[in-house]
Tab-separated table of C-alpha atoms and ligand atoms in Angstrom:
chain	number	residue	atom	x	y	z
A	1	MET	CA	65.907	117.839	96.268
A	2	MET	CA	68.285	115.981	98.459
A	3	GLU	CA	69.413	117.803	101.607
A	4	ALA	CA	73.090	117.650	102.530
A	5	PRO	CA	72.836	115.599	105.713
A	6	GLY	CA	75.745	114.442	107.833
A	7	ILE	CA	76.936	110.905	108.212
A	8	THR	CA	76.101	108.633	111.134
A	9	LEU	CA	78.834	106.132	112.005
A	10	ARG	CA	77.300	102.849	113.126
A	11	CYS	CA	79.144	99.873	114.586
A	12	GLU	CA	78.691	96.869	112.319
A	13	ASP	CA	78.735	94.515	115.300
A	14	CYS	CA	76.839	96.113	118.220
A	15	ARG	CA	74.962	98.742	116.118
A	16	ARG	CA	75.980	101.605	118.409
A	17	ALA	CA	75.843	105.006	116.661
A	18	PHE	CA	78.478	107.743	116.674
A	19	ASP	CA	78.630	111.303	115.342
A	20	GLU	CA	80.739	111.785	112.180
A	21	MET	CA	83.344	113.722	114.214
A	22	TYR	CA	83.874	110.701	116.509
A	23	PRO	CA	87.663	110.618	116.940
A	24	GLY	CA	88.096	106.820	117.287
A	25	ASP	CA	88.925	104.354	114.518
A	26	PHE	CA	86.739	101.504	115.837
A	27	CYS	CA	83.646	101.191	118.058
A	28	GLU	CA	84.652	102.232	121.571
A	29	ALA	CA	82.192	99.736	123.068
A	30	CYS	CA	83.063	96.528	121.214
A	31	GLY	CA	85.948	97.294	118.820
A	32	GLY	CA	83.826	96.631	115.698
A	33	LEU	CA	84.230	98.362	112.330
A	34	LEU	CA	82.253	101.552	111.800
A	35	ASN	CA	80.005	101.955	108.782
A	36	ALA	CA	79.140	105.378	107.350
A	37	GLU	CA	75.369	105.668	106.989
A	38	LEU	CA	74.054	108.278	104.597
A	39	VAL	CA	70.467	109.432	104.387
A	40	LEU	CA	69.434	108.462	100.857
A	41	ASP	CA	66.454	110.060	99.163
A	42	PRO	CA	65.163	107.725	96.433
A	43	SER	CA	63.322	110.504	94.620
A	44	SER	CA	66.504	112.334	93.786
A	45	ALA	CA	68.154	110.130	91.114
A	46	ALA	CA	67.437	112.517	88.238
A	47	THR	CA	68.518	115.538	90.301
A	48	LEU	CA	71.729	113.849	91.336
A	49	ARG	CA	72.574	112.704	87.822
A	50	GLY	CA	72.005	116.273	86.623
A	51	ARG	CA	74.314	117.683	89.285
A	52	PHE	CA	77.013	115.107	88.595
A	53	ALA	CA	76.841	115.945	84.873
A	54	GLU	CA	76.918	119.691	85.529
A	55	ARG	CA	80.009	119.382	87.732
A	56	LEU	CA	81.991	117.692	84.950
A	57	ARG	CA	82.571	121.221	83.671
A	58	ASP	CA	84.618	121.921	86.787
A	59	ILE	CA	87.320	119.506	85.656
A	60	VAL	CA	88.814	122.265	83.537
A	61	ARG	CA	88.099	124.975	86.108
A	62	GLY	CA	89.860	123.168	88.953
A	63	GLY	CA	88.496	123.067	92.498
A	64	ALA	CA	86.763	120.367	94.465
A	65	ASP	CA	83.854	119.785	92.068
A	66	GLY	CA	86.356	118.895	89.357
A	67	SER	CA	87.511	115.924	91.441
A	68	GLY	CA	86.177	112.522	90.402
A	69	VAL	CA	85.548	111.920	94.113
A	70	TRP	CA	84.001	115.189	95.303
A	71	ARG	CA	81.776	115.428	92.240
A	72	TYR	CA	79.695	112.834	94.090
A	73	ARG	CA	79.979	114.585	97.469
A	74	GLU	CA	76.304	114.082	98.426
A	75	LEU	CA	77.094	110.348	98.441
A	76	VAL	CA	80.534	110.675	100.023
A	77	LEU	CA	80.853	113.290	102.782
A	78	PRO	CA	77.999	115.768	102.354
A	79	SER	CA	78.902	117.986	105.308
A	80	ALA	CA	82.439	118.855	104.113
A	81	ALA	CA	82.773	122.529	103.174
A	82	ARG	CA	84.767	123.298	100.031
A	83	ASP	CA	87.636	124.922	101.920
A	84	GLU	CA	87.981	121.871	104.174
A	85	ILE	CA	88.568	119.470	101.305
A	86	VAL	CA	92.105	118.140	100.719
A	87	THR	CA	92.163	117.356	96.989
A	88	HIS	CA	94.838	117.175	94.306
A	89	PRO	CA	92.257	116.570	92.518
A	90	GLU	CA	91.847	112.847	91.932
A	91	GLY	CA	89.643	110.428	90.012
A	92	ASN	CA	88.420	111.268	86.484
A	93	THR	CA	90.109	108.083	85.334
A	94	PRO	CA	89.500	106.697	81.835
A	95	LEU	CA	87.330	103.758	80.844
A	96	LEU	CA	89.319	102.125	78.047
A	97	SER	CA	88.593	99.576	75.356
A	98	ARG	CA	91.497	97.665	73.790
A	99	ALA	CA	90.861	95.075	71.079
A	100	SER	CA	93.915	92.969	71.969
A	101	VAL	CA	92.895	92.639	75.625
A	102	SER	CA	89.258	91.904	74.678
A	103	ALA	CA	90.467	89.194	72.314
A	104	TRP	CA	92.764	87.719	74.964
A	105	VAL	CA	89.845	87.244	77.380
A	106	ASN	CA	87.350	86.527	74.574
A	107	VAL	CA	84.874	89.192	75.698
A	108	ASP	CA	84.084	91.917	73.135
A	109	GLY	CA	82.458	94.175	75.688
A	110	LEU	CA	85.479	94.427	77.986
A	111	LEU	CA	86.314	97.855	79.426
A	112	LEU	CA	89.291	98.782	81.591
A	113	LYS	CA	88.698	101.332	84.362
A	114	HIS	CA	92.249	102.579	84.842
A	115	GLU	CA	92.722	103.814	88.393
A	116	GLY	CA	96.462	104.040	87.802
A	117	HIS	CA	95.681	107.484	86.343
A	118	ASN	CA	95.165	108.909	89.828
A	119	PRO	CA	97.714	111.456	91.143
A	120	THR	CA	99.818	108.940	93.066
A	121	GLY	CA	99.178	106.172	90.532
A	122	SER	CA	96.582	104.029	92.297
A	123	PHE	CA	92.919	103.895	93.303
A	124	LYS	CA	93.906	104.614	96.917
A	125	ASP	CA	93.771	108.370	96.264
A	126	ARG	CA	89.978	108.228	96.103
A	127	GLY	CA	89.652	106.998	99.656
A	128	MET	CA	92.572	109.030	100.914
A	129	THR	CA	91.250	112.450	99.840
A	130	VAL	CA	88.172	111.780	102.000
A	131	ALA	CA	89.958	110.176	104.960
A	132	VAL	CA	92.597	112.925	105.169
A	133	THR	CA	89.934	115.619	104.758
A	134	GLN	CA	87.985	114.102	107.642
A	135	ALA	CA	91.117	113.574	109.781
A	136	ARG	CA	91.966	117.250	109.425
A	137	ARG	CA	88.376	118.331	110.175
A	138	ALA	CA	88.463	116.211	113.320
A	139	GLY	CA	91.817	117.709	114.377
A	140	ALA	CA	94.013	114.597	114.040
A	141	ALA	CA	97.571	115.165	115.318
A	142	ALA	CA	99.020	112.580	112.909
A	143	VAL	CA	97.796	109.939	110.461
A	144	ALA	CA	99.009	106.367	109.976
A	145	CYS	CA	98.501	103.233	107.904
A	146	ALA	CA	99.878	99.771	107.300
A	147	SER	CA	100.467	99.140	103.631
A	148	THR	CA	101.835	96.985	100.854
A	149	GLY	CA	102.863	100.302	99.283
A	150	ASN	CA	100.032	102.050	97.493
A	151	THR	CA	98.063	103.162	100.548
A	152	SER	CA	101.279	104.447	102.117
A	153	ALA	CA	102.220	106.409	98.975
A	154	SER	CA	98.748	107.936	98.867
A	155	LEU	CA	98.614	108.695	102.601
A	156	ALA	CA	102.067	110.303	102.458
A	157	SER	CA	101.007	112.533	99.567
A	158	TYR	CA	97.667	113.688	101.001
A	159	ALA	CA	99.112	114.181	104.487
A	160	ALA	CA	101.855	116.375	102.991
A	161	HIS	CA	99.153	118.381	101.179
A	162	ALA	CA	97.132	118.746	104.402
A	163	GLY	CA	100.171	119.559	106.544
A	164	ILE	CA	99.605	116.604	108.894
A	165	PRO	CA	102.509	114.323	109.930
A	166	ALA	CA	102.232	110.797	108.503
A	167	VAL	CA	103.643	107.470	109.651
A	168	VAL	CA	103.459	104.287	107.567
A	169	PHE	CA	104.183	100.638	108.393
A	170	VAL	CA	105.413	98.540	105.461
A	171	PRO	CA	106.570	94.900	105.248
A	172	ALA	CA	110.359	94.552	104.909
A	173	GLY	CA	111.354	93.349	101.436
A	174	TYR	CA	107.836	93.282	100.000
A	175	VAL	CA	107.112	96.821	98.867
A	176	ALA	CA	107.553	97.567	95.170
A	177	MET	CA	110.227	100.114	94.334
A	178	GLY	CA	107.974	102.838	92.908
A	179	LYS	CA	105.739	102.806	95.988
A	180	LEU	CA	108.577	102.966	98.500
A	181	ALA	CA	110.168	105.804	96.516
A	182	GLN	CA	106.916	107.803	96.648
A	183	THR	CA	106.452	107.284	100.379
A	184	LEU	CA	109.963	108.545	101.123
A	185	ALA	CA	109.695	111.421	98.671
A	186	TYR	CA	106.376	112.712	100.083
A	187	GLY	CA	107.970	112.799	103.527
A	188	ALA	CA	106.174	110.149	105.607
A	189	LEU	CA	107.974	108.522	108.515
A	190	THR	CA	108.466	105.107	106.885
A	191	LEU	CA	108.707	102.212	109.331
A	192	VAL	CA	109.934	99.007	107.714
A	193	VAL	CA	108.597	96.085	109.750
A	194	PRO	CA	109.739	92.446	109.726
A	195	GLY	CA	106.806	90.241	108.648
A	196	ASN	CA	103.994	90.727	106.169
A	197	PHE	CA	101.141	93.210	105.711
A	198	ASP	CA	99.049	91.492	108.368
A	199	ASP	CA	101.819	92.066	110.951
A	200	CYS	CA	102.075	95.696	109.864
A	201	LEU	CA	98.329	96.223	110.276
A	202	ALA	CA	98.357	94.716	113.767
A	203	LEU	CA	101.143	97.118	114.774
A	204	ALA	CA	99.456	100.111	113.122
A	205	ARG	CA	96.226	99.311	114.996
A	206	ARG	CA	98.110	99.247	118.288
A	207	ALA	CA	99.813	102.522	117.446
A	208	ALA	CA	96.432	104.113	116.712
A	209	ALA	CA	94.978	102.793	119.976
A	210	GLU	CA	97.898	103.784	122.204
A	211	LEU	CA	99.492	106.809	120.512
A	212	ASP	CA	97.928	109.983	119.173
A	213	VAL	CA	97.556	108.936	115.521
A	214	ARG	CA	94.505	108.349	113.337
A	215	LEU	CA	94.410	105.030	111.433
A	216	LEU	CA	93.592	105.576	107.750
A	217	ASN	CA	93.570	101.988	106.488
A	218	SER	CA	90.474	100.944	104.552
A	219	VAL	CA	88.820	99.830	107.805
A	220	ASN	CA	88.379	103.618	108.220
A	221	PRO	CA	84.800	104.374	107.087
A	222	PHE	CA	85.792	107.544	105.232
A	223	ARG	CA	88.228	105.592	103.049
A	224	VAL	CA	85.350	103.387	101.966
A	225	GLU	CA	83.211	106.462	101.205
A	226	GLY	CA	85.848	107.792	98.823
A	227	GLN	CA	86.548	104.485	97.137
A	228	LYS	CA	82.851	104.109	96.274
A	229	THR	CA	83.386	106.788	93.631
A	230	ILE	CA	85.258	104.367	91.343
A	231	ALA	CA	81.870	102.716	90.886
A	232	PHE	CA	79.890	105.976	90.643
A	233	GLU	CA	82.272	107.409	88.049
A	234	MET	CA	82.267	104.188	86.022
A	235	LEU	CA	78.449	104.160	86.041
A	236	GLN	CA	78.319	107.811	84.988
A	237	GLN	CA	80.740	107.016	82.134
A	238	LEU	CA	78.365	104.210	81.098
A	239	ASP	CA	75.444	106.658	81.161
A	240	TRP	CA	74.140	104.899	84.290
A	241	ARG	CA	73.690	101.575	82.503
A	242	ALA	CA	75.032	98.907	84.821
A	243	PRO	CA	77.516	96.452	83.274
A	244	ASP	CA	76.923	92.721	83.740
A	245	TRP	CA	80.193	92.233	85.632
A	246	ILE	CA	82.781	94.267	87.520
A	247	ALA	CA	86.084	92.478	88.224
A	248	LEU	CA	88.422	93.661	90.985
A	249	PRO	CA	91.699	92.451	92.434
A	250	ALA	CA	91.106	91.622	96.113
A	251	GLY	CA	93.576	91.786	98.990
A	252	ASN	CA	92.531	93.422	102.242
A	253	LEU	CA	88.961	93.562	100.800
A	254	GLY	CA	88.452	97.295	101.343
A	255	ASN	CA	87.751	97.883	97.688
A	256	THR	CA	85.401	94.914	97.334
A	257	SER	CA	83.486	96.320	100.323
A	258	ALA	CA	83.426	99.822	98.840
A	259	PHE	CA	82.037	98.533	95.534
A	260	GLY	CA	79.321	96.625	97.390
A	261	LYS	CA	78.295	99.748	99.298
A	262	ALA	CA	78.401	101.953	96.188
A	263	LEU	CA	76.273	99.575	94.142
A	264	ARG	CA	73.731	99.107	96.949
A	265	GLU	CA	73.403	102.886	97.288
A	266	ALA	CA	73.238	103.475	93.527
A	267	ARG	CA	70.495	100.859	93.272
A	268	ALA	CA	68.565	102.211	96.295
A	269	LEU	CA	68.688	105.721	94.826
A	270	GLY	CA	67.548	104.534	91.401
A	271	LEU	CA	70.791	105.677	89.742
A	272	ILE	CA	70.939	102.175	88.223
A	273	ASP	CA	68.074	99.754	87.679
A	274	ARG	CA	69.931	96.488	88.237
A	275	MET	CA	72.940	95.179	90.105
A	276	PRO	CA	76.131	94.247	88.272
A	277	ARG	CA	77.846	91.109	89.583
A	278	ILE	CA	81.180	91.564	91.352
A	279	ALA	CA	84.048	89.181	90.604
A	280	ALA	CA	86.675	89.541	93.342
A	281	VAL	CA	89.963	88.034	92.185
A	282	GLN	CA	92.756	86.982	94.540
A	283	ALA	CA	96.240	85.649	93.854
A	284	GLU	CA	96.351	81.899	94.422
A	285	GLY	CA	99.046	82.229	97.104
A	286	ALA	CA	97.011	84.805	99.053
A	287	ALA	CA	93.442	83.629	98.604
A	288	PRO	CA	91.729	83.145	101.978
A	289	PHE	CA	88.580	84.885	100.734
A	290	ALA	CA	88.331	82.738	97.592
A	291	ARG	CA	88.784	79.638	99.721
A	292	SER	CA	86.066	80.785	102.094
A	293	PHE	CA	83.693	81.578	99.191
A	294	ALA	CA	84.071	78.000	97.946
A	295	GLY	CA	82.673	76.850	101.313
A	296	ASP	CA	79.837	79.419	101.338
A	297	PHE	CA	81.821	81.616	103.761
A	298	ALA	CA	81.467	79.130	106.624
A	299	GLU	CA	85.159	79.459	107.533
A	300	ARG	CA	87.490	82.423	107.897
A	301	PRO	CA	90.892	80.964	107.006
A	302	VAL	CA	94.166	82.828	107.518
A	303	VAL	CA	97.016	81.991	105.150
A	304	VAL	CA	100.720	82.796	104.969
A	305	PRO	CA	100.620	84.929	101.821
A	306	ASP	CA	102.934	84.365	98.886
A	307	THR	CA	102.513	86.000	95.473
A	308	VAL	CA	104.469	88.084	92.976
A	309	ALA	CA	101.648	90.646	93.228
A	310	SER	CA	102.991	92.285	96.394
A	311	ALA	CA	100.032	94.706	96.600
A	312	ILE	CA	97.685	91.843	97.457
A	313	ARG	CA	100.132	89.736	99.466
A	314	ILE	CA	97.712	89.577	102.406
A	315	GLY	CA	96.724	86.515	104.457
A	316	ALA	CA	94.176	87.910	106.939
A	317	PRO	CA	92.011	90.513	105.175
A	318	ALA	CA	90.519	93.093	107.559
A	319	SER	CA	87.238	94.013	105.793
A	320	TRP	CA	86.009	90.428	105.798
A	321	ALA	CA	82.329	90.706	106.788
A	322	ARG	CA	81.789	93.804	104.656
A	323	ALA	CA	83.194	92.033	101.624
A	324	ILE	CA	80.934	89.014	102.168
A	325	GLY	CA	78.016	91.461	102.090
A	326	ALA	CA	79.303	92.888	98.792
A	327	ILE	CA	79.534	89.426	97.219
A	328	ARG	CA	76.134	88.292	98.494
A	329	ASP	CA	74.309	91.513	97.565
A	330	THR	CA	75.639	91.440	94.001
A	331	ASN	CA	75.332	87.699	93.417
A	332	GLY	CA	79.082	87.945	93.102
A	333	ILE	CA	81.850	85.433	92.851
A	334	VAL	CA	85.329	85.099	94.379
A	335	LEU	CA	88.113	83.275	92.588
A	336	SER	CA	91.863	83.044	92.503
A	337	VAL	CA	94.397	83.053	89.666
A	338	SER	CA	97.975	81.799	89.642
A	339	ASP	CA	100.960	84.137	89.468
A	340	ALA	CA	101.644	82.801	85.955
A	341	GLU	CA	98.095	83.688	84.806
A	342	LEU	CA	98.296	87.090	86.421
A	343	LEU	CA	101.672	87.873	84.828
A	344	GLU	CA	100.440	86.743	81.422
A	345	ALA	CA	97.403	89.029	81.791
A	346	LYS	CA	99.731	91.849	82.780
A	347	ALA	CA	101.952	91.248	79.742
A	348	CYS	CA	98.850	91.447	77.534
A	349	ILE	CA	97.595	94.679	79.172
A	350	ASP	CA	101.092	96.175	79.042
A	351	ALA	CA	101.616	95.211	75.388
A	352	SER	CA	98.324	96.932	74.480
A	353	GLY	CA	99.991	100.183	75.565
A	354	VAL	CA	97.749	100.533	78.640
A	355	GLY	CA	99.929	98.925	81.329
A	356	CYS	CA	99.251	98.235	84.992
A	357	GLU	CA	100.949	96.842	88.091
A	358	PRO	CA	100.882	93.064	88.755
A	359	ALA	CA	97.980	92.977	91.251
A	360	SER	CA	95.776	94.978	88.877
A	361	ALA	CA	96.092	92.327	86.189
A	362	ALA	CA	94.346	89.822	88.472
A	363	SER	CA	91.036	91.380	87.371
A	364	VAL	CA	91.695	90.604	83.692
A	365	ALA	CA	93.133	87.138	84.447
A	366	GLY	CA	90.001	86.430	86.509
A	367	ILE	CA	87.717	87.476	83.647
A	368	ARG	CA	89.541	85.115	81.289
A	369	SER	CA	89.093	82.282	83.755
A	370	LEU	CA	85.366	82.989	84.255
A	371	ARG	CA	84.822	83.272	80.499
A	372	ARG	CA	86.551	79.910	79.933
A	373	ARG	CA	84.281	78.341	82.527
A	374	GLY	CA	81.261	79.858	80.790
A	375	VAL	CA	80.313	81.931	83.848
A	376	ILE	CA	80.846	85.149	81.896
A	377	GLY	CA	79.092	85.094	78.518
A	378	ALA	CA	80.648	86.259	75.237
A	379	GLY	CA	78.111	89.072	74.943
A	380	ASP	CA	78.413	90.320	78.530
A	381	THR	CA	79.610	93.816	79.339
A	382	VAL	CA	82.492	93.538	81.758
A	383	VAL	CA	84.526	96.234	83.495
A	384	ALA	CA	87.956	95.268	84.819
A	385	VAL	CA	89.320	97.688	87.392
A	386	LEU	CA	93.051	98.297	86.917
A	387	THR	CA	94.039	99.464	90.377
A	388	GLY	CA	97.608	100.687	89.888
A	389	HIS	CA	100.068	102.105	87.360
A	390	LEU	CA	102.685	100.044	85.522
A	391	LEU	CA	105.549	102.115	86.986
A	392	LYS	CA	104.635	101.164	90.550
A	393	ASP	CA	106.556	97.921	90.196
A	394	PRO	CA	109.317	98.227	87.579
A	395	GLU	CA	111.276	95.309	89.069
A	396	VAL	CA	108.610	92.743	88.174
A	397	VAL	CA	108.476	94.116	84.615
A	398	ILE	CA	112.231	93.965	84.096
A	399	GLU	CA	112.386	90.486	85.610
A	400	TYR	CA	109.517	89.292	83.393
A	401	HIS	CA	111.004	90.608	80.167
A	402	SER	CA	114.686	90.006	80.730
A	403	GLY	CA	114.746	87.367	83.466
A	404	THR	CA	116.555	84.168	82.745
A	405	ALA	CA	114.378	81.680	84.658
A	406	SER	CA	112.038	80.304	82.004
A	407	ARG	CA	110.757	81.860	78.818
A	408	ARG	CA	107.748	84.056	79.527
A	409	ARG	CA	104.874	84.599	77.131
A	410	GLY	CA	105.190	87.862	75.230
A	411	ALA	CA	108.600	88.579	76.787
A	412	ASN	CA	110.326	91.585	75.197
A	413	PRO	CA	113.943	91.493	76.417
A	414	PRO	CA	116.248	94.463	75.769
A	415	VAL	CA	118.735	93.786	72.981
A	416	GLU	CA	122.349	94.831	73.428
A	417	ILE	CA	124.056	95.622	70.135
A	418	GLU	CA	127.281	96.931	68.653
A	419	ALA	CA	127.008	100.571	67.593
A	420	THR	CA	126.736	99.720	63.867
A	421	ILE	CA	123.941	99.996	61.324
A	422	GLY	CA	124.414	96.310	60.516
A	423	ALA	CA	123.605	95.375	64.065
A	424	VAL	CA	120.470	97.545	63.954
A	425	ARG	CA	119.408	95.857	60.686
A	426	ASP	CA	119.906	92.425	62.233
A	427	ALA	CA	117.967	93.378	65.328
A	428	LEU	CA	115.034	94.674	63.247
A	429	LYS	CA	115.029	91.472	61.243
A	430	ARG	CA	115.033	89.300	64.342
A	431	ARG	CA	112.265	91.366	65.886
A	432	SER	CA	109.956	90.935	62.894
A	433	LEU	CA	110.468	87.158	63.123
A	434	ASN	CA	109.732	87.273	66.837
A	435	ARG	CA	106.627	89.331	66.215
A	436	ASP	CA	105.239	86.580	63.993
A	437	ALA	CA	105.984	84.014	66.660
A	438	LEU	CA	104.348	86.201	69.259
A	439	ARG	CA	101.209	86.601	67.216
A	440	GLY	CA	101.157	82.884	66.570
A	441	ASP	CA	101.126	81.553	70.094
A	442	ASP	CA	102.266	83.829	72.863
A	443	LEU	CA	99.525	86.263	73.748
A	444	ALA	CA	97.004	84.629	71.483
A	445	PRO	CA	93.282	85.408	71.724
A	446	ASP	CA	91.518	83.024	74.021
A	447	ALA	CA	89.759	80.198	72.238
A	448	GLY	CA	89.200	78.238	75.426
A	449	ALA	CA	85.622	79.312	76.122
B	1	F0G	N1	95.330	96.487	93.755
B	1	F0G	C1	96.323	97.264	94.220
B	1	F0G	C2	97.245	97.882	93.235
B	1	F0G	C3	96.477	97.453	95.614
B	1	F0G	O1	97.461	98.216	96.064
B	1	F0G	C4	95.583	96.812	96.491
B	1	F0G	C5	95.717	96.967	97.940
B	1	F0G	C6	94.558	96.028	95.944
B	1	F0G	C7	94.471	95.886	94.567
B	1	F0G	C8	93.565	95.300	96.781
B	1	F0G	O2	92.624	96.163	97.352
B	1	F0G	O3	93.122	95.647	99.721
B	1	F0G	O4	91.079	96.899	99.069
B	1	F0G	O5	91.290	94.472	98.556
B	1	F0G	N2	96.657	97.592	98.478
B	1	F0G	C9	96.760	97.891	99.923
B	1	F0G	C10	97.908	98.817	100.182
B	1	F0G	C11	96.746	96.709	100.789
B	1	F0G	O6	98.452	98.821	101.292
B	1	F0G	O7	98.267	99.588	99.298
B	1	F0G	P1	91.978	95.772	98.751
């Protein structure tokens, strides 16, 4: 049986160790990132699987064990008592199969892990339930983050639930409407900063160092601990059979790092018997990590980010070294896709009835690209993580479908009509013609591989 040990925080640079209640956000000696070290007992895989299965029953009962994060609490934050946990609950997201999306990427065994089903509509809730729980345990006066919108929405929501004041730093003009609306509605002090995400993070780090606020960006080790559960839950849904590939959109690289840690731990514990390969997918206009991968990570470039996928509009990712570890340990790959590819993937996912926000579609666009290049095989099992909900960014959707710029593949513009039955008949007729055209070329299955 596995004990419920505490976590040791260890500096990734100078290796100094700190207690889990350490109130700082970085190593006080050298400023390095802190890694949460768990004591793993390799003999306990069967016991753990049994417990995780047993706790599924708590989904209908409510309470912490019904959370798709806290179900795995031995591997997340073992020392947290039930009444300390700040949960909505979160997680328990579906693993979907859609024939039209599989056909579009030309991979039969494609599954979509839809993190947009979390309470605030993105995967961030998994890290935030743990980070806010820990911030409250450690007596934080206030919590803060820099964000392209999803982290801030999640932080605002969990801080409201915990009764802790929240302050968020967001880039002026580059936060999608749904995310900004959530942040305001949940009551966070919302600071709109000139510049991009990287500027916001620099300011948030200074605020955390000089003012009495706890930084809950994904450099925070407890965020990573929570985000690992996307992988644990996916593996449990697959009956602990590892897929060949897991594709993720990559921005600040917190999630890539969390997947690397989760898979290493799952493998070390014997929960899985082989490593899936990670494909981290960036937007072409914000792809410093993909560029670095192409040169075997010799360089750490910083770019001025520019992409329609505002969630991953990041030029200087913070979790750099951790993410390199995730790619190396999983024999992974980093690539980039253009905004046009990403929007076409999104249109395909949306038209299947599933839907996601623009950044999320990078995972599916990346799979199509890797399949075309023959890196992913036709018979491979591939999980694409959809990180956020379609309604996060309604402006991009409306622009795509009704914009005037150039004709977009699969575009479904609204049709204004006279209030007559004749006009309805005409519209139906035109739509059936368009449907044929759409099937013929627009979001056609991929024959490129
Ligand atoms: N997908 C979505 C929808 C995101 O919001 C983010 C990051 C990512 C992917 C990339 O994950 O940064 O861990 O590599 N959003 C952050 C935010 C930056 O502030 O909400 P990552």
